[in-house]
Amino acid sequence: PSEEDFSKYQYVVISKVTIPPVEGFSFKVDSVDYKENHLSVYYTFTEPKEDAGYNIKDGFMLQLPRTPIDSVTVYENMKVVAEKK
């Protein structure tokens, strides 16, 4: 993102340590909900089928309009994996 982007948007990074996929992506964002200053992020994680023999920090970044966020809940495969209040 450019410096100007930071005046218009805020960014949320979701990541985890995993083995890298041989092809394609391990993460798919299913939905992002915002209600009463609470952000909920739902994504599907697919474990790579082949072990690359090493780990990386992989994930995704969301670009959101600048709006107040008091708390965040992150759901991986419909299970809560992180909460920030």
mmCIF file of N, CA, C and O in Angstrom:
data_model
loop_
_atom_site.group_PDB
_atom_site.id
_atom_site.type_symbol
_atom_site.label_atom_id
_atom_site.label_comp_id
_atom_site.label_asym_id
_atom_site.label_seq_id
_atom_site.Cartn_x
_atom_site.Cartn_y
_atom_site.Cartn_z
ATOM 1 N N PRO A 1 0.830 -1.203 0.000
ATOM 2 C CA PRO A 1 0.000 0.000 0.000
ATOM 3 C C PRO A 1 0.870 1.262 0.000
ATOM 4 O O PRO A 1 1.945 1.287 0.586
ATOM 5 N N SER A 2 0.359 2.282 -0.626
ATOM 6 C CA SER A 2 1.083 3.555 -0.654
ATOM 7 C C SER A 2 0.815 4.325 0.636
ATOM 8 O O SER A 2 -0.109 4.015 1.396
ATOM 9 N N GLU A 3 1.603 5.348 0.860
ATOM 10 C CA GLU A 3 1.413 6.189 2.043
ATOM 11 C C GLU A 3 0.019 6.804 2.046
ATOM 12 O O GLU A 3 -0.640 6.888 3.075
ATOM 13 N N GLU A 4 -0.461 7.223 0.873
ATOM 14 C CA GLU A 4 -1.794 7.814 0.749
ATOM 15 C C GLU A 4 -2.900 6.817 1.116
ATOM 16 O O GLU A 4 -3.912 7.187 1.701
ATOM 17 N N ASP A 5 -2.677 5.540 0.798
ATOM 18 C CA ASP A 5 -3.664 4.511 1.131
ATOM 19 C C ASP A 5 -3.944 4.450 2.633
ATOM 20 O O ASP A 5 -5.067 4.178 3.051
ATOM 21 N N PHE A 6 -2.915 4.678 3.435
ATOM 22 C CA PHE A 6 -3.092 4.580 4.880
ATOM 23 C C PHE A 6 -3.990 5.685 5.437
ATOM 24 O O PHE A 6 -4.506 5.555 6.540
ATOM 25 N N SER A 7 -4.200 6.759 4.699
ATOM 26 C CA SER A 7 -5.129 7.787 5.158
ATOM 27 C C SER A 7 -6.575 7.405 4.834
ATOM 28 O O SER A 7 -7.501 7.903 5.464
ATOM 29 N N LYS A 8 -6.777 6.520 3.864
ATOM 30 C CA LYS A 8 -8.127 6.105 3.457
ATOM 31 C C LYS A 8 -8.526 4.744 4.024
ATOM 32 O O LYS A 8 -9.699 4.472 4.226
ATOM 33 N N TYR A 9 -7.536 3.881 4.210
ATOM 34 C CA TYR A 9 -7.818 2.495 4.578
ATOM 35 C C TYR A 9 -7.027 2.079 5.806
ATOM 36 O O TYR A 9 -6.039 2.685 6.170
ATOM 37 N N GLN A 10 -7.478 0.987 6.404
ATOM 38 C CA GLN A 10 -6.720 0.304 7.443
ATOM 39 C C GLN A 10 -6.550 -1.142 6.986
ATOM 40 O O GLN A 10 -7.321 -1.633 6.161
ATOM 41 N N TYR A 11 -5.542 -1.795 7.511
ATOM 42 C CA TYR A 11 -5.189 -3.123 7.033
ATOM 43 C C TYR A 11 -5.168 -4.109 8.187
ATOM 44 O O TYR A 11 -4.693 -3.799 9.276
ATOM 45 N N VAL A 12 -5.701 -5.295 7.942
ATOM 46 C CA VAL A 12 -5.691 -6.382 8.911
ATOM 47 C C VAL A 12 -4.950 -7.540 8.266
ATOM 48 O O VAL A 12 -5.282 -7.954 7.148
ATOM 49 N N VAL A 13 -3.940 -8.056 8.959
ATOM 50 C CA VAL A 13 -3.154 -9.181 8.450
ATOM 51 C C VAL A 13 -3.497 -10.413 9.276
ATOM 52 O O VAL A 13 -3.454 -10.383 10.500
ATOM 53 N N ILE A 14 -3.845 -11.491 8.585
ATOM 54 C CA ILE A 14 -4.128 -12.778 9.213
ATOM 55 C C ILE A 14 -3.040 -13.734 8.722
ATOM 56 O O ILE A 14 -2.846 -13.886 7.514
ATOM 57 N N SER A 15 -2.325 -14.372 9.653
ATOM 58 C CA SER A 15 -1.254 -15.272 9.220
ATOM 59 C C SER A 15 -1.075 -16.410 10.207
ATOM 60 O O SER A 15 -1.552 -16.358 11.337
ATOM 61 N N LYS A 16 -0.394 -17.440 9.738
ATOM 62 C CA LYS A 16 -0.042 -18.576 10.590
ATOM 63 C C LYS A 16 1.196 -19.241 10.011
ATOM 64 O O LYS A 16 1.504 -19.089 8.830
ATOM 65 N N VAL A 17 1.887 -19.982 10.839
ATOM 66 C CA VAL A 17 3.051 -20.734 10.385
ATOM 67 C C VAL A 17 2.552 -22.065 9.843
ATOM 68 O O VAL A 17 1.794 -22.782 10.503
ATOM 69 N N THR A 18 2.945 -22.377 8.618
ATOM 70 C CA THR A 18 2.495 -23.601 7.949
ATOM 71 C C THR A 18 3.521 -24.005 6.894
ATOM 72 O O THR A 18 4.466 -23.263 6.634
ATOM 73 N N ILE A 19 3.332 -25.157 6.304
ATOM 74 C CA ILE A 19 4.179 -25.541 5.177
ATOM 75 C C ILE A 19 3.628 -24.855 3.929
ATOM 76 O O ILE A 19 2.428 -24.634 3.817
ATOM 77 N N PRO A 20 4.479 -24.462 3.000
ATOM 78 C CA PRO A 20 3.989 -23.765 1.810
ATOM 79 C C PRO A 20 3.293 -24.729 0.846
ATOM 80 O O PRO A 20 3.705 -25.880 0.712
ATOM 81 N N PRO A 21 2.238 -24.266 0.181
ATOM 82 C CA PRO A 21 1.590 -25.111 -0.825
ATOM 83 C C PRO A 21 2.474 -25.227 -2.070
ATOM 84 O O PRO A 21 3.165 -24.280 -2.429
ATOM 85 N N VAL A 22 2.462 -26.385 -2.707
ATOM 86 C CA VAL A 22 3.232 -26.591 -3.928
ATOM 87 C C VAL A 22 2.642 -25.729 -5.049
ATOM 88 O O VAL A 22 3.356 -25.139 -5.838
ATOM 89 N N GLU A 23 1.309 -25.656 -5.097
ATOM 90 C CA GLU A 23 0.645 -24.784 -6.064
ATOM 91 C C GLU A 23 -0.651 -24.289 -5.452
ATOM 92 O O GLU A 23 -1.192 -24.894 -4.527
ATOM 93 N N GLY A 24 -1.147 -23.172 -5.940
ATOM 94 C CA GLY A 24 -2.392 -22.622 -5.424
ATOM 95 C C GLY A 24 -2.212 -21.917 -4.095
ATOM 96 O O GLY A 24 -1.106 -21.508 -3.724
ATOM 97 N N PHE A 25 -3.322 -21.810 -3.379
ATOM 98 C CA PHE A 25 -3.341 -21.076 -2.118
ATOM 99 C C PHE A 25 -3.886 -21.945 -1.003
ATOM 100 O O PHE A 25 -4.723 -22.816 -1.240
ATOM 101 N N SER A 26 -3.445 -21.686 0.213
ATOM 102 C CA SER A 26 -3.945 -22.401 1.388
ATOM 103 C C SER A 26 -5.113 -21.676 2.036
ATOM 104 O O SER A 26 -5.868 -22.270 2.790
ATOM 105 N N PHE A 27 -5.246 -20.371 1.774
ATOM 106 C CA PHE A 27 -6.263 -19.556 2.427
ATOM 107 C C PHE A 27 -7.310 -19.081 1.427
ATOM 108 O O PHE A 27 -6.979 -18.679 0.320
ATOM 109 N N LYS A 28 -8.583 -19.100 1.853
ATOM 110 C CA LYS A 28 -9.671 -18.529 1.061
ATOM 111 C C LYS A 28 -10.562 -17.752 2.014
ATOM 112 O O LYS A 28 -11.101 -18.313 2.970
ATOM 113 N N VAL A 29 -10.675 -16.456 1.794
ATOM 114 C CA VAL A 29 -11.534 -15.625 2.637
ATOM 115 C C VAL A 29 -12.985 -15.923 2.267
ATOM 116 O O VAL A 29 -13.374 -15.804 1.109
ATOM 117 N N ASP A 30 -13.763 -16.330 3.252
ATOM 118 C CA ASP A 30 -15.165 -16.655 3.021
ATOM 119 C C ASP A 30 -16.060 -15.440 3.207
ATOM 120 O O ASP A 30 -16.956 -15.202 2.410
ATOM 121 N N SER A 31 -15.815 -14.675 4.273
ATOM 122 C CA SER A 31 -16.608 -13.467 4.491
ATOM 123 C C SER A 31 -15.947 -12.580 5.545
ATOM 124 O O SER A 31 -15.134 -13.035 6.348
ATOM 125 N N VAL A 32 -16.328 -11.325 5.492
ATOM 126 C CA VAL A 32 -15.893 -10.329 6.474
ATOM 127 C C VAL A 32 -17.144 -9.589 6.905
ATOM 128 O O VAL A 32 -17.867 -9.047 6.067
ATOM 129 N N ASP A 33 -17.416 -9.594 8.208
ATOM 130 C CA ASP A 33 -18.602 -8.930 8.745
ATOM 131 C C ASP A 33 -18.169 -7.824 9.705
ATOM 132 O O ASP A 33 -17.212 -7.990 10.464
ATOM 133 N N TYR A 34 -18.918 -6.735 9.678
ATOM 134 C CA TYR A 34 -18.649 -5.612 10.583
ATOM 135 C C TYR A 34 -19.972 -5.156 11.180
ATOM 136 O O TYR A 34 -20.879 -4.748 10.453
ATOM 137 N N LYS A 35 -20.095 -5.274 12.512
ATOM 138 C CA LYS A 35 -21.303 -4.849 13.219
ATOM 139 C C LYS A 35 -20.904 -4.262 14.560
ATOM 140 O O LYS A 35 -20.123 -4.879 15.300
ATOM 141 N N GLU A 36 -21.429 -3.095 14.854
ATOM 142 C CA GLU A 36 -21.222 -2.448 16.158
ATOM 143 C C GLU A 36 -19.750 -2.421 16.551
ATOM 144 O O GLU A 36 -19.372 -2.814 17.656
ATOM 145 N N ASN A 37 -18.899 -1.975 15.625
ATOM 146 C CA ASN A 37 -17.453 -1.830 15.842
ATOM 147 C C ASN A 37 -16.733 -3.160 16.074
ATOM 148 O O ASN A 37 -15.626 -3.192 16.596
ATOM 149 N N HIS A 38 -17.372 -4.258 15.705
ATOM 150 C CA HIS A 38 -16.748 -5.583 15.830
ATOM 151 C C HIS A 38 -16.539 -6.157 14.430
ATOM 152 O O HIS A 38 -17.468 -6.216 13.627
ATOM 153 N N LEU A 39 -15.315 -6.600 14.161
ATOM 154 C CA LEU A 39 -14.965 -7.199 12.881
ATOM 155 C C LEU A 39 -14.854 -8.709 13.048
ATOM 156 O O LEU A 39 -14.170 -9.194 13.953
ATOM 157 N N SER A 40 -15.537 -9.454 12.183
ATOM 158 C CA SER A 40 -15.437 -10.915 12.151
ATOM 159 C C SER A 40 -14.890 -11.320 10.790
ATOM 160 O O SER A 40 -15.421 -10.890 9.761
ATOM 161 N N VAL A 41 -13.840 -12.122 10.801
ATOM 162 C CA VAL A 41 -13.213 -12.582 9.566
ATOM 163 C C VAL A 41 -13.334 -14.104 9.530
ATOM 164 O O VAL A 41 -12.892 -14.784 10.455
ATOM 165 N N TYR A 42 -13.938 -14.614 8.466
ATOM 166 C CA TYR A 42 -14.123 -16.051 8.274
ATOM 167 C C TYR A 42 -13.287 -16.485 7.070
ATOM 168 O O TYR A 42 -13.409 -15.896 5.997
ATOM 169 N N TYR A 43 -12.462 -17.510 7.264
ATOM 170 C CA TYR A 43 -11.696 -18.021 6.129
ATOM 171 C C TYR A 43 -11.572 -19.536 6.227
ATOM 172 O O TYR A 43 -11.734 -20.133 7.294
ATOM 173 N N THR A 44 -11.306 -20.139 5.077
ATOM 174 C CA THR A 44 -11.064 -21.568 5.004
ATOM 175 C C THR A 44 -9.572 -21.781 4.788
ATOM 176 O O THR A 44 -8.974 -21.139 3.932
ATOM 177 N N PHE A 45 -8.995 -22.640 5.607
ATOM 178 C CA PHE A 45 -7.589 -23.013 5.452
ATOM 179 C C PHE A 45 -7.527 -24.460 4.996
ATOM 180 O O PHE A 45 -8.131 -25.348 5.605
ATOM 181 N N THR A 46 -6.797 -24.714 3.920
ATOM 182 C CA THR A 46 -6.596 -26.068 3.409
ATOM 183 C C THR A 46 -5.127 -26.429 3.590
ATOM 184 O O THR A 46 -4.256 -25.764 3.025
ATOM 185 N N GLU A 47 -4.895 -27.433 4.405
ATOM 186 C CA GLU A 47 -3.517 -27.880 4.660
ATOM 187 C C GLU A 47 -2.922 -28.409 3.357
ATOM 188 O O GLU A 47 -3.538 -29.224 2.672
ATOM 189 N N PRO A 48 -1.724 -27.940 2.984
ATOM 190 C CA PRO A 48 -1.083 -28.467 1.776
ATOM 191 C C PRO A 48 -0.895 -29.982 1.860
ATOM 192 O O PRO A 48 -0.618 -30.521 2.929
ATOM 193 N N LYS A 49 -1.055 -30.667 0.724
ATOM 194 C CA LYS A 49 -0.972 -32.134 0.692
ATOM 195 C C LYS A 49 0.457 -32.640 0.745
ATOM 196 O O LYS A 49 0.720 -33.728 1.238
ATOM 197 N N GLU A 50 1.393 -31.860 0.202
ATOM 198 C CA GLU A 50 2.795 -32.279 0.197
ATOM 199 C C GLU A 50 3.575 -31.458 1.214
ATOM 200 O O GLU A 50 3.389 -30.255 1.315
ATOM 201 N N ASP A 51 4.459 -32.108 1.949
ATOM 202 C CA ASP A 51 5.310 -31.421 2.917
ATOM 203 C C ASP A 51 6.555 -30.908 2.204
ATOM 204 O O ASP A 51 7.339 -31.687 1.655
ATOM 205 N N ALA A 52 6.720 -29.597 2.208
ATOM 206 C CA ALA A 52 7.870 -28.985 1.540
ATOM 207 C C ALA A 52 9.162 -29.170 2.336
ATOM 208 O O ALA A 52 10.241 -28.890 1.838
ATOM 209 N N GLY A 53 9.045 -29.612 3.584
ATOM 210 C CA GLY A 53 10.234 -29.829 4.401
ATOM 211 C C GLY A 53 10.649 -28.606 5.207
ATOM 212 O O GLY A 53 11.647 -28.637 5.907
ATOM 213 N N TYR A 54 9.886 -27.519 5.078
ATOM 214 C CA TYR A 54 10.175 -26.321 5.861
ATOM 215 C C TYR A 54 8.867 -25.559 6.070
ATOM 216 O O TYR A 54 7.862 -25.814 5.415
ATOM 217 N N ASN A 55 8.886 -24.634 7.018
ATOM 218 C CA ASN A 55 7.701 -23.841 7.346
ATOM 219 C C ASN A 55 7.885 -22.396 6.905
ATOM 220 O O ASN A 55 9.014 -21.907 6.826
ATOM 221 N N ILE A 56 6.766 -21.746 6.640
ATOM 222 C CA ILE A 56 6.754 -20.319 6.328
ATOM 223 C C ILE A 56 5.611 -19.672 7.102
ATOM 224 O O ILE A 56 4.732 -20.354 7.616
ATOM 225 N N LYS A 57 5.647 -18.351 7.187
ATOM 226 C CA LYS A 57 4.508 -17.615 7.723
ATOM 227 C C LYS A 57 3.697 -17.185 6.503
ATOM 228 O O LYS A 57 4.174 -16.431 5.666
ATOM 229 N N ASP A 58 2.490 -17.713 6.382
ATOM 230 C CA ASP A 58 1.637 -17.473 5.224
ATOM 231 C C ASP A 58 0.339 -16.851 5.703
ATOM 232 O O ASP A 58 -0.027 -16.979 6.866
ATOM 233 N N GLY A 59 -0.354 -16.182 4.815
ATOM 234 C CA GLY A 59 -1.622 -15.599 5.208
ATOM 235 C C GLY A 59 -2.156 -14.654 4.162
ATOM 236 O O GLY A 59 -1.844 -14.777 2.981
ATOM 237 N N PHE A 60 -2.946 -13.684 4.613
ATOM 238 C CA PHE A 60 -3.559 -12.725 3.713
ATOM 239 C C PHE A 60 -3.760 -11.395 4.435
ATOM 240 O O PHE A 60 -3.710 -11.319 5.662
ATOM 241 N N MET A 61 -3.981 -10.361 3.643
ATOM 242 C CA MET A 61 -4.187 -9.024 4.184
ATOM 243 C C MET A 61 -5.523 -8.488 3.668
ATOM 244 O O MET A 61 -5.831 -8.618 2.487
ATOM 245 N N LEU A 62 -6.296 -7.892 4.570
ATOM 246 C CA LEU A 62 -7.557 -7.260 4.201
ATOM 247 C C LEU A 62 -7.374 -5.753 4.173
ATOM 248 O O LEU A 62 -6.770 -5.179 5.080
ATOM 249 N N GLN A 63 -7.900 -5.111 3.150
ATOM 250 C CA GLN A 63 -7.913 -3.654 3.065
ATOM 251 C C GLN A 63 -9.338 -3.212 3.397
ATOM 252 O O GLN A 63 -10.287 -3.578 2.713
ATOM 253 N N LEU A 64 -9.481 -2.432 4.467
ATOM 254 C CA LEU A 64 -10.794 -2.016 4.957
ATOM 255 C C LEU A 64 -10.886 -0.500 5.002
ATOM 256 O O LEU A 64 -9.885 0.174 5.252
ATOM 257 N N PRO A 65 -12.095 0.041 4.807
ATOM 258 C CA PRO A 65 -12.247 1.486 4.974
ATOM 259 C C PRO A 65 -11.910 1.879 6.414
ATOM 260 O O PRO A 65 -12.072 1.085 7.340
ATOM 261 N N ARG A 66 -11.443 3.095 6.587
ATOM 262 C CA ARG A 66 -11.158 3.583 7.943
ATOM 263 C C ARG A 66 -12.473 3.734 8.692
ATOM 264 O O ARG A 66 -13.313 4.542 8.340
ATOM 265 N N THR A 67 -12.655 2.901 9.683
ATOM 266 C CA THR A 67 -13.839 2.908 10.531
ATOM 267 C C THR A 67 -13.422 2.363 11.894
ATOM 268 O O THR A 67 -12.482 1.564 11.964
ATOM 269 N N PRO A 68 -14.074 2.766 12.954
ATOM 270 C CA PRO A 68 -13.666 2.274 14.277
ATOM 271 C C PRO A 68 -13.843 0.763 14.412
ATOM 272 O O PRO A 68 -14.895 0.220 14.078
ATOM 273 N N ILE A 69 -12.804 0.090 14.885
ATOM 274 C CA ILE A 69 -12.871 -1.339 15.182
ATOM 275 C C ILE A 69 -12.397 -1.512 16.621
ATOM 276 O O ILE A 69 -11.255 -1.221 16.945
ATOM 277 N N ASP A 70 -13.311 -1.980 17.474
ATOM 278 C CA ASP A 70 -12.979 -2.179 18.883
ATOM 279 C C ASP A 70 -12.535 -3.603 19.185
ATOM 280 O O ASP A 70 -11.807 -3.844 20.142
ATOM 281 N N SER A 71 -13.016 -4.553 18.382
ATOM 282 C CA SER A 71 -12.658 -5.949 18.619
ATOM 283 C C SER A 71 -12.704 -6.717 17.303
ATOM 284 O O SER A 71 -13.380 -6.327 16.362
ATOM 285 N N VAL A 72 -11.951 -7.827 17.283
ATOM 286 C CA VAL A 72 -11.855 -8.661 16.080
ATOM 287 C C VAL A 72 -11.941 -10.122 16.505
ATOM 288 O O VAL A 72 -11.324 -10.528 17.493
ATOM 289 N N THR A 73 -12.712 -10.905 15.755
ATOM 290 C CA THR A 73 -12.737 -12.353 15.929
ATOM 291 C C THR A 73 -12.401 -12.984 14.585
ATOM 292 O O THR A 73 -12.956 -12.596 13.566
ATOM 293 N N VAL A 74 -11.466 -13.937 14.615
ATOM 294 C CA VAL A 74 -11.032 -14.618 13.392
ATOM 295 C C VAL A 74 -11.459 -16.080 13.486
ATOM 296 O O VAL A 74 -11.196 -16.752 14.490
ATOM 297 N N TYR A 75 -12.120 -16.546 12.427
ATOM 298 C CA TYR A 75 -12.613 -17.916 12.343
ATOM 299 C C TYR A 75 -11.881 -18.653 11.220
ATOM 300 O O TYR A 75 -11.901 -18.204 10.078
ATOM 301 N N GLU A 76 -11.238 -19.760 11.565
ATOM 302 C CA GLU A 76 -10.607 -20.624 10.564
ATOM 303 C C GLU A 76 -11.441 -21.891 10.476
ATOM 304 O O GLU A 76 -11.633 -22.579 11.494
ATOM 305 N N ASN A 77 -11.968 -22.176 9.293
ATOM 306 C CA ASN A 77 -12.821 -23.354 9.099
ATOM 307 C C ASN A 77 -13.962 -23.381 10.130
ATOM 308 O O ASN A 77 -14.272 -24.414 10.713
ATOM 309 N N MET A 78 -14.543 -22.211 10.361
ATOM 310 C CA MET A 78 -15.698 -22.002 11.251
ATOM 311 C C MET A 78 -15.381 -22.153 12.745
ATOM 312 O O MET A 78 -16.274 -22.160 13.572
ATOM 313 N N LYS A 79 -14.100 -22.245 13.123
ATOM 314 C CA LYS A 79 -13.713 -22.312 14.529
ATOM 315 C C LYS A 79 -12.952 -21.048 14.891
ATOM 316 O O LYS A 79 -12.106 -20.586 14.131
ATOM 317 N N VAL A 80 -13.224 -20.490 16.063
ATOM 318 C CA VAL A 80 -12.518 -19.302 16.528
ATOM 319 C C VAL A 80 -11.056 -19.646 16.747
ATOM 320 O O VAL A 80 -10.728 -20.591 17.481
ATOM 321 N N VAL A 81 -10.161 -18.892 16.088
ATOM 322 C CA VAL A 81 -8.718 -19.117 16.262
ATOM 323 C C VAL A 81 -8.020 -17.901 16.863
ATOM 324 O O VAL A 81 -6.880 -18.006 17.308
ATOM 325 N N ALA A 82 -8.715 -16.760 16.894
ATOM 326 C CA ALA A 82 -8.113 -15.561 17.486
ATOM 327 C C ALA A 82 -9.211 -14.569 17.849
ATOM 328 O O ALA A 82 -10.206 -14.436 17.136
ATOM 329 N N GLU A 83 -8.984 -13.879 18.965
ATOM 330 C CA GLU A 83 -9.869 -12.788 19.384
ATOM 331 C C GLU A 83 -9.013 -11.674 19.923
ATOM 332 O O GLU A 83 -8.063 -11.906 20.675
ATOM 333 N N LYS A 84 -9.346 -10.465 19.538
ATOM 334 C CA LYS A 84 -8.647 -9.278 20.032
ATOM 335 C C LYS A 84 -9.706 -8.298 20.485
ATOM 336 O O LYS A 84 -10.565 -7.898 19.705
ATOM 337 N N LYS A 85 -9.668 -7.935 21.759
ATOM 338 C CA LYS A 85 -10.658 -6.996 22.300
ATOM 339 C C LYS A 85 -9.983 -5.761 22.797
ATOM 340 O O LYS A 85 -8.850 -5.726 23.110
#
